[in-house]
PDB file of C-alpha atoms in Angstrom:
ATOM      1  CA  UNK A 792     111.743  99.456 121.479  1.00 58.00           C
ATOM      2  CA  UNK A 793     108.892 101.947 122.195  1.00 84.00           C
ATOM      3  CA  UNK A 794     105.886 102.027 120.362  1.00 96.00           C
ATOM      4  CA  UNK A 795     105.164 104.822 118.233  1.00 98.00           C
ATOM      5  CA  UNK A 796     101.746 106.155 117.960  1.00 98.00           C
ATOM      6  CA  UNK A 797     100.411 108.381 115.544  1.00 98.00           C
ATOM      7  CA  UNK A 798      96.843 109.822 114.354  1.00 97.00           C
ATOM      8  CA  UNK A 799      95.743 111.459 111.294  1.00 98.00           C
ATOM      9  CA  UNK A 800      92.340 113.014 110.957  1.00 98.00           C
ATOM     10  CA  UNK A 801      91.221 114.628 107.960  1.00 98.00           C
ATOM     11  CA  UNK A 802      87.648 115.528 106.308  1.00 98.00           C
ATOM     12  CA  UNK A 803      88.269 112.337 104.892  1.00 98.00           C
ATOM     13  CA  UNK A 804      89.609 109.967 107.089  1.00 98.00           C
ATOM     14  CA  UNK A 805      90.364 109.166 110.503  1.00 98.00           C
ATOM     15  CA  UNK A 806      93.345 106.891 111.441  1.00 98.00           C
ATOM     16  CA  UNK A 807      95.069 105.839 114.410  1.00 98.00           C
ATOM     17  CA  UNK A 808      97.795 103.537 114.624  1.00 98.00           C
ATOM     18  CA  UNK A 809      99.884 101.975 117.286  1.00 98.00           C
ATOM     19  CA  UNK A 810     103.162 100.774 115.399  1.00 98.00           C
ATOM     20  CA  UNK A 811     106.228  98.206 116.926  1.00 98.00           C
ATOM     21  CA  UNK A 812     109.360  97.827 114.522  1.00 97.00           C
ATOM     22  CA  UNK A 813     110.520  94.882 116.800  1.00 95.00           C
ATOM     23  CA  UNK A 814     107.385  93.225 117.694  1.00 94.00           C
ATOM     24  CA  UNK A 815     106.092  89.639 117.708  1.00 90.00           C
ATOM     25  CA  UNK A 816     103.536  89.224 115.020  1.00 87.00           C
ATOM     26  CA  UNK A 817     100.637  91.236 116.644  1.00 95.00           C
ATOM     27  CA  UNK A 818      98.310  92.998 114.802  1.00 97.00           C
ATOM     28  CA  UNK A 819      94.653  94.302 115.210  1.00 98.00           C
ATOM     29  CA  UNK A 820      93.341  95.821 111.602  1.00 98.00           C
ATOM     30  CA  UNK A 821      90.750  97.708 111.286  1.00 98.00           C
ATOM     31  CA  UNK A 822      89.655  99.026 107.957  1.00 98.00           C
ATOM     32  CA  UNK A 823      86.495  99.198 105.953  1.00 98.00           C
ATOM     33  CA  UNK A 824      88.367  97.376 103.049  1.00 98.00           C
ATOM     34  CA  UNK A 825      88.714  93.983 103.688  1.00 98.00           C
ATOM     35  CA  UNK A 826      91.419  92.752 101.329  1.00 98.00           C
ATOM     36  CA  UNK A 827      93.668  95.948 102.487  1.00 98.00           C
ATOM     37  CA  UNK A 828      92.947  94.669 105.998  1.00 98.00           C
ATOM     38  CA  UNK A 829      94.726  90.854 105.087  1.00 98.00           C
ATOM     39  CA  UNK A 830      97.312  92.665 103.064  1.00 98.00           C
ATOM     40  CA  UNK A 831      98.440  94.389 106.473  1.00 98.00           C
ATOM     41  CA  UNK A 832      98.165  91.645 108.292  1.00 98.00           C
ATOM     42  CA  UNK A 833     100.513  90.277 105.829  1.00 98.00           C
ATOM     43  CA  UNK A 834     103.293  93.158 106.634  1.00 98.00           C
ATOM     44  CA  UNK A 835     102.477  92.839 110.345  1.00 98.00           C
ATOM     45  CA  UNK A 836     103.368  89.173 110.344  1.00 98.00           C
ATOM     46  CA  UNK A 837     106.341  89.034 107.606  1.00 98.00           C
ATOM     47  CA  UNK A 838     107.630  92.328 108.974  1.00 98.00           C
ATOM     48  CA  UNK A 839     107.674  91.054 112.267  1.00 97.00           C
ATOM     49  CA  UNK A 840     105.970  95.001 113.205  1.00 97.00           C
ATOM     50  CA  UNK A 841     102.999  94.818 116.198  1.00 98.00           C
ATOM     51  CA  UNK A 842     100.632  97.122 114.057  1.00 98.00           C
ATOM     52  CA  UNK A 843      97.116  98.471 115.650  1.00 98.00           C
ATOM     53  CA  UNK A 844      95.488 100.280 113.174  1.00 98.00           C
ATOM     54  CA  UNK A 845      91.722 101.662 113.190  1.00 98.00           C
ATOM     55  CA  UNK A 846      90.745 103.670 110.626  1.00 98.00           C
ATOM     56  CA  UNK A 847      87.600 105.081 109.386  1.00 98.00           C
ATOM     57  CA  UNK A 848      86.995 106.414 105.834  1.00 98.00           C
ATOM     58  CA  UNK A 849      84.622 109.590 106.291  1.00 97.00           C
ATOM     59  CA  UNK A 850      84.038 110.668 102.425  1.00 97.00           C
ATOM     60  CA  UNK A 851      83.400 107.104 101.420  1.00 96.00           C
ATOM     61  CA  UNK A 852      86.658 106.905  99.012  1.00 97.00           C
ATOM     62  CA  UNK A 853      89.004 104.191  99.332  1.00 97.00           C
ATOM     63  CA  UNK A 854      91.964 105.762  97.715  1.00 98.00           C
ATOM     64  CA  UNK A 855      92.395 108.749 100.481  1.00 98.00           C
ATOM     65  CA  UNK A 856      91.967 105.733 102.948  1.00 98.00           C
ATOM     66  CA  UNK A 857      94.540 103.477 101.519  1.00 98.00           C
ATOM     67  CA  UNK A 858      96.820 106.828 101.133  1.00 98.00           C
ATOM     68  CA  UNK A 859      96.648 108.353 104.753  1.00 98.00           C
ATOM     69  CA  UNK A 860      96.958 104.597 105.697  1.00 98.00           C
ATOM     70  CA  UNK A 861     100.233 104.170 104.325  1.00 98.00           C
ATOM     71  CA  UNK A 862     101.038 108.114 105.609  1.00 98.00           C
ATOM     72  CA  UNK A 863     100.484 107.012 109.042  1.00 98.00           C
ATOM     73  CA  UNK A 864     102.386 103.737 108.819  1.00 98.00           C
ATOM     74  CA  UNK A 865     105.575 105.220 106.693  1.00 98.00           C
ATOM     75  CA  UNK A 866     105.939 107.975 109.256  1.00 98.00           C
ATOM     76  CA  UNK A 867     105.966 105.441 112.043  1.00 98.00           C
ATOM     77  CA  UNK A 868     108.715 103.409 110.381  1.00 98.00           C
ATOM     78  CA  UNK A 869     110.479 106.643 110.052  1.00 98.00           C
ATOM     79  CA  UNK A 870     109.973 107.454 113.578  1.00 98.00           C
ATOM     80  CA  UNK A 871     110.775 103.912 114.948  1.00 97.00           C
ATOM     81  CA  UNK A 872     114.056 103.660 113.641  1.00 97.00           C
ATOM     82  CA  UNK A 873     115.467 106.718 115.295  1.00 95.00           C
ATOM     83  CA  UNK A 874     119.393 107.879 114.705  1.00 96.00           C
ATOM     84  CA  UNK A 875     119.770 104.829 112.181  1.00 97.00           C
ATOM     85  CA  UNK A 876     122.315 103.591 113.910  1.00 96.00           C
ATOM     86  CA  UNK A 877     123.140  99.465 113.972  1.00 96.00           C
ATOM     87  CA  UNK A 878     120.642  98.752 110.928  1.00 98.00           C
ATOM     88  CA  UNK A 879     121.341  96.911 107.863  1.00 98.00           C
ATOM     89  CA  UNK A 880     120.099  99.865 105.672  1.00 98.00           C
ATOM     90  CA  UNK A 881     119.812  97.159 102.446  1.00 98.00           C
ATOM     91  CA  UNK A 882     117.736  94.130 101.842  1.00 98.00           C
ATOM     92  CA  UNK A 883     116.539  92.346  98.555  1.00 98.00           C
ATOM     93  CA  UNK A 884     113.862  89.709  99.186  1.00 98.00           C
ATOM     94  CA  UNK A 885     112.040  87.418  96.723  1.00 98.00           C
ATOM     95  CA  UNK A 886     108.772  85.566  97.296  1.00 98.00           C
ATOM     96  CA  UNK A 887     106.813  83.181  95.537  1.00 98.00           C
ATOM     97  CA  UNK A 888     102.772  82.746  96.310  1.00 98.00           C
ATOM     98  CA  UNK A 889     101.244  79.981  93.548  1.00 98.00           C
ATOM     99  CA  UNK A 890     102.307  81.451  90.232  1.00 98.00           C
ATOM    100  CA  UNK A 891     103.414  84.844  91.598  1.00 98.00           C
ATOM    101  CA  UNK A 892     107.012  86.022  92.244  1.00 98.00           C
ATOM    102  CA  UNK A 893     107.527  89.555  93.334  1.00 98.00           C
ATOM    103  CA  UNK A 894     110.940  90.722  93.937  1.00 98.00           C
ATOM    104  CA  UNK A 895     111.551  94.005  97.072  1.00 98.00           C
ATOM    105  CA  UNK A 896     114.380  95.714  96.875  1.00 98.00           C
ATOM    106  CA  UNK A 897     114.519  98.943  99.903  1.00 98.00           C
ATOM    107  CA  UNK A 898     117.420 100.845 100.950  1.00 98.00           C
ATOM    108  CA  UNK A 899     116.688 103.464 104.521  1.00 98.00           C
ATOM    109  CA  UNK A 900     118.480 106.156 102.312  1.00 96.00           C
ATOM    110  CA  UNK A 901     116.445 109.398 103.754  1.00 96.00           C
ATOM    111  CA  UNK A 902     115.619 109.597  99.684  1.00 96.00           C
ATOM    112  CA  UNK A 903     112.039 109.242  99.058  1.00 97.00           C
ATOM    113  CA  UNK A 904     111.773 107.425  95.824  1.00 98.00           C
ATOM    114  CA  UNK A 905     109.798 104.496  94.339  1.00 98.00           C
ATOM    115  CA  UNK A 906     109.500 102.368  91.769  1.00 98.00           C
ATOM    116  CA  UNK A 907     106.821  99.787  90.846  1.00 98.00           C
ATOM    117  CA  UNK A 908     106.449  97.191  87.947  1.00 98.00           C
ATOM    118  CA  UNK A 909     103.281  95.230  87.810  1.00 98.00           C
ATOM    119  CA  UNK A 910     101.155  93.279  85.027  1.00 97.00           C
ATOM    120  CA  UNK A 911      97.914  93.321  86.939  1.00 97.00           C
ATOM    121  CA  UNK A 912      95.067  91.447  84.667  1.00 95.00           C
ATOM    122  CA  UNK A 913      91.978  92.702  86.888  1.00 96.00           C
ATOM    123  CA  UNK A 914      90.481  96.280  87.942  1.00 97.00           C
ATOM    124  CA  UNK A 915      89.740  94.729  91.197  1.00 97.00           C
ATOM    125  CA  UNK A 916      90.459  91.756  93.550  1.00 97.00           C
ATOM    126  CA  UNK A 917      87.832  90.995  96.156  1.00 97.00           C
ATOM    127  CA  UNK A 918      87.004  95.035  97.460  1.00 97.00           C
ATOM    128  CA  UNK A 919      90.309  96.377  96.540  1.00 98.00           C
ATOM    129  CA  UNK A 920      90.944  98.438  93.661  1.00 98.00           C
ATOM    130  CA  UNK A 921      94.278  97.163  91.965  1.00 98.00           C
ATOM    131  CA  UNK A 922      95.361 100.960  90.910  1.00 97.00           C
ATOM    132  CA  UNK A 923      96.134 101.536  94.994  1.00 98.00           C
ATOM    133  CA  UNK A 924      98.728  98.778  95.369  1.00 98.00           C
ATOM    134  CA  UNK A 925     101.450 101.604  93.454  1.00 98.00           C
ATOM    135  CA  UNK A 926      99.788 104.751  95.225  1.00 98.00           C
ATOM    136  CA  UNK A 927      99.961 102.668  98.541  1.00 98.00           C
ATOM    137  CA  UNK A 928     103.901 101.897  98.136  1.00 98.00           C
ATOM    138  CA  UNK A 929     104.998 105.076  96.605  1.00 98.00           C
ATOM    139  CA  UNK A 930     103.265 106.507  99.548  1.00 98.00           C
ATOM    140  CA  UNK A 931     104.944 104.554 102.221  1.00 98.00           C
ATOM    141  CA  UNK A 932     107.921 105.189 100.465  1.00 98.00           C
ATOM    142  CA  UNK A 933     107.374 108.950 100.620  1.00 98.00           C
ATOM    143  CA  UNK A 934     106.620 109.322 104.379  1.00 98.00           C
ATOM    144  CA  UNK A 935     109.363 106.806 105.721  1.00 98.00           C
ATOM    145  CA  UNK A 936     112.251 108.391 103.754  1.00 98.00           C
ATOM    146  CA  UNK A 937     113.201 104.923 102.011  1.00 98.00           C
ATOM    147  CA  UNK A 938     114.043 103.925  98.467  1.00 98.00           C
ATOM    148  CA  UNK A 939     112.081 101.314  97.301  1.00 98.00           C
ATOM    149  CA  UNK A 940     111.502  99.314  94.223  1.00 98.00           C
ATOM    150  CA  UNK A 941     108.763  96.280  94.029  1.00 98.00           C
ATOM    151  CA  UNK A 942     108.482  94.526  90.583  1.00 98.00           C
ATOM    152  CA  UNK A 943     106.455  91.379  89.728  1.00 98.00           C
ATOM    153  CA  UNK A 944     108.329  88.967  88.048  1.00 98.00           C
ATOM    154  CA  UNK A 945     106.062  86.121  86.899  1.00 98.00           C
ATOM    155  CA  UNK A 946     102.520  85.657  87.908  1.00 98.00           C
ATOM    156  CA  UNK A 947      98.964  85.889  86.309  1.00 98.00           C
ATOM    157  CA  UNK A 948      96.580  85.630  89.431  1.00 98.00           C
ATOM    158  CA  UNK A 949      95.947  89.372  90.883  1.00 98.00           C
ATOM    159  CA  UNK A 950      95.444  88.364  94.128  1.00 98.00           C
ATOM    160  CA  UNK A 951      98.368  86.369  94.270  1.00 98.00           C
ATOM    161  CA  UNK A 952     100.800  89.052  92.768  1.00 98.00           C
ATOM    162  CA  UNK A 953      99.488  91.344  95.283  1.00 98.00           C
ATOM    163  CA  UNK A 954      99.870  89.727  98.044  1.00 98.00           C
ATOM    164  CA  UNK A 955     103.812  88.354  97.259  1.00 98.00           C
ATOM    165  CA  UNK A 956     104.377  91.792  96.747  1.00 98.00           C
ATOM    166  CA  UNK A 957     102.985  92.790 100.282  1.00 98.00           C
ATOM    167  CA  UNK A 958     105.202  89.897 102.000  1.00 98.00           C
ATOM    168  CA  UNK A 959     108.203  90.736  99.182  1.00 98.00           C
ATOM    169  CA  UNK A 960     108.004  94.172 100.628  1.00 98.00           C
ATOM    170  CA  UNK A 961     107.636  93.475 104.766  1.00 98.00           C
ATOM    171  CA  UNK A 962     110.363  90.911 104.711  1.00 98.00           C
ATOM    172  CA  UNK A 963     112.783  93.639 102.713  1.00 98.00           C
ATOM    173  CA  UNK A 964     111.639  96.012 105.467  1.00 98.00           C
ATOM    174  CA  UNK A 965     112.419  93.996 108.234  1.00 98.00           C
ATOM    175  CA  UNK A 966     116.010  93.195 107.002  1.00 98.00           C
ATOM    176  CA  UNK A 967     116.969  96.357 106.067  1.00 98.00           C
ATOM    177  CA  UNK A 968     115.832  97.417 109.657  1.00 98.00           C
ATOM    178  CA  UNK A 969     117.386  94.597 111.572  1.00 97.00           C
ATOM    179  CA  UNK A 970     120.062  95.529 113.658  1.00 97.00           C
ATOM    180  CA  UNK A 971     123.984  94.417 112.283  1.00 95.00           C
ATOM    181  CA  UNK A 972     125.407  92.735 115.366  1.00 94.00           C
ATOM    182  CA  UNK A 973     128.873  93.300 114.502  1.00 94.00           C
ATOM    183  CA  UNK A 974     128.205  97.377 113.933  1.00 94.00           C
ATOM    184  CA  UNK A 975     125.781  98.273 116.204  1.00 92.00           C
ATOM    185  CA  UNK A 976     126.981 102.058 116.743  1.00 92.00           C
ATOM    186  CA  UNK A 977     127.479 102.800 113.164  1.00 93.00           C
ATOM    187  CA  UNK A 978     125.676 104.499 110.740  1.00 93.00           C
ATOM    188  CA  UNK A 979     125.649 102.424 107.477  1.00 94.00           C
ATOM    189  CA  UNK A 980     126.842 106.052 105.516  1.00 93.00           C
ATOM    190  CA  UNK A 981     130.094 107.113 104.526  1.00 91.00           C
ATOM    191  CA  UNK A 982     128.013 110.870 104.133  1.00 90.00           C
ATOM    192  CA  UNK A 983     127.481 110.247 107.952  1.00 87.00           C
ATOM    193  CA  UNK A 984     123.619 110.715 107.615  1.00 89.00           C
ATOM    194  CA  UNK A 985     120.954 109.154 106.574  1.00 89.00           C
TER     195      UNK A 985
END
């Protein structure tokens, strides 16, 4: 699998990103926000992706950075998983952190949509505003061509919602995106595209 790199500057940020969909847990993360920087290092890890991001916010203003952030990395899962051919196309995923449980449900339609569902008690946790976590996913969702729906079942910590949600969501990446041994030169479509 090659590595797919991308760059996006803007007048407000600047972003470049080296991006593996079959990698081995590697990840440098580079971002001004440090709670956004553990959250990717949670999809790096549970997603099994080698992500190498660096990027710089120019205007100041975390929510174009946590946007062109997940621009960036939903056009390099787009990229990365070429003719579509071979993958799974579905996965559901559920995962528990503490008193969290967030379920991720994603299906590599080529239909953009998402759908989020969370009971967040706090504005922020640690430097991150709580508002991004929906803008980040819908986002993602929007560049890679996936439907996607993330909902928090149970939970009352922030931090702890937000991050099952991140691992919820890079485990039901990384399934959908595995390759189906048995079917390896079909396209999971009866339209014949995806």
């Amino acid at each position: 699998m090659s590595v797919i790199e991308i760059s996006r500057n803007t007048k407000e940020t600047q972003i470049a990103l080296k991006f593996n969909l079959r990698g081995s847990f590697q990840n440098i993360i580079e971002t001004p926000i440090k709670f956004f920087n553990h959250m990717l290092e949670q999809l790096s890890y549970h997603g099994k992706f080698d992500i190498e991001l660096r990027a710089q916010s120019i205007d100041g203003d975390s929510h174009h950075l946590i946007e062109d952030t997940a621009i960036v990395l939903g056009q390099a899962f787009k990229e990365a998983l070429g003719d579509k051919k071979g993958i799974m196309r579905y996965s559901s995923v559920f995962i528990p952190m503490d008193d969290a449980l967030c379920h991720s449900v994603v299906d590599i339609s080529g239909r953009a949509y998402c759908k989020c569902d969370f009971n967040l008690a706090s504005e922020r946790t640690s430097d991150f505003e709580t508002v991004l976590l929906v803008h980040f996913f819908n986002t993602f969702a929007q560049n890679a061509g996936i439907t996607l729906h993330i909902r928090q079942i149970d939970g009352y910590d922030t931090h702890h919602i937000i991050e099952a949600a991140f691992k919820a969501f890079a485990r039901a990446l990384r399934f959908a995106a595995s390759i189906d041994e048995d079917n390896k030169n079909i396209l999971p479509s009866t339209k014949g595209i995806l």
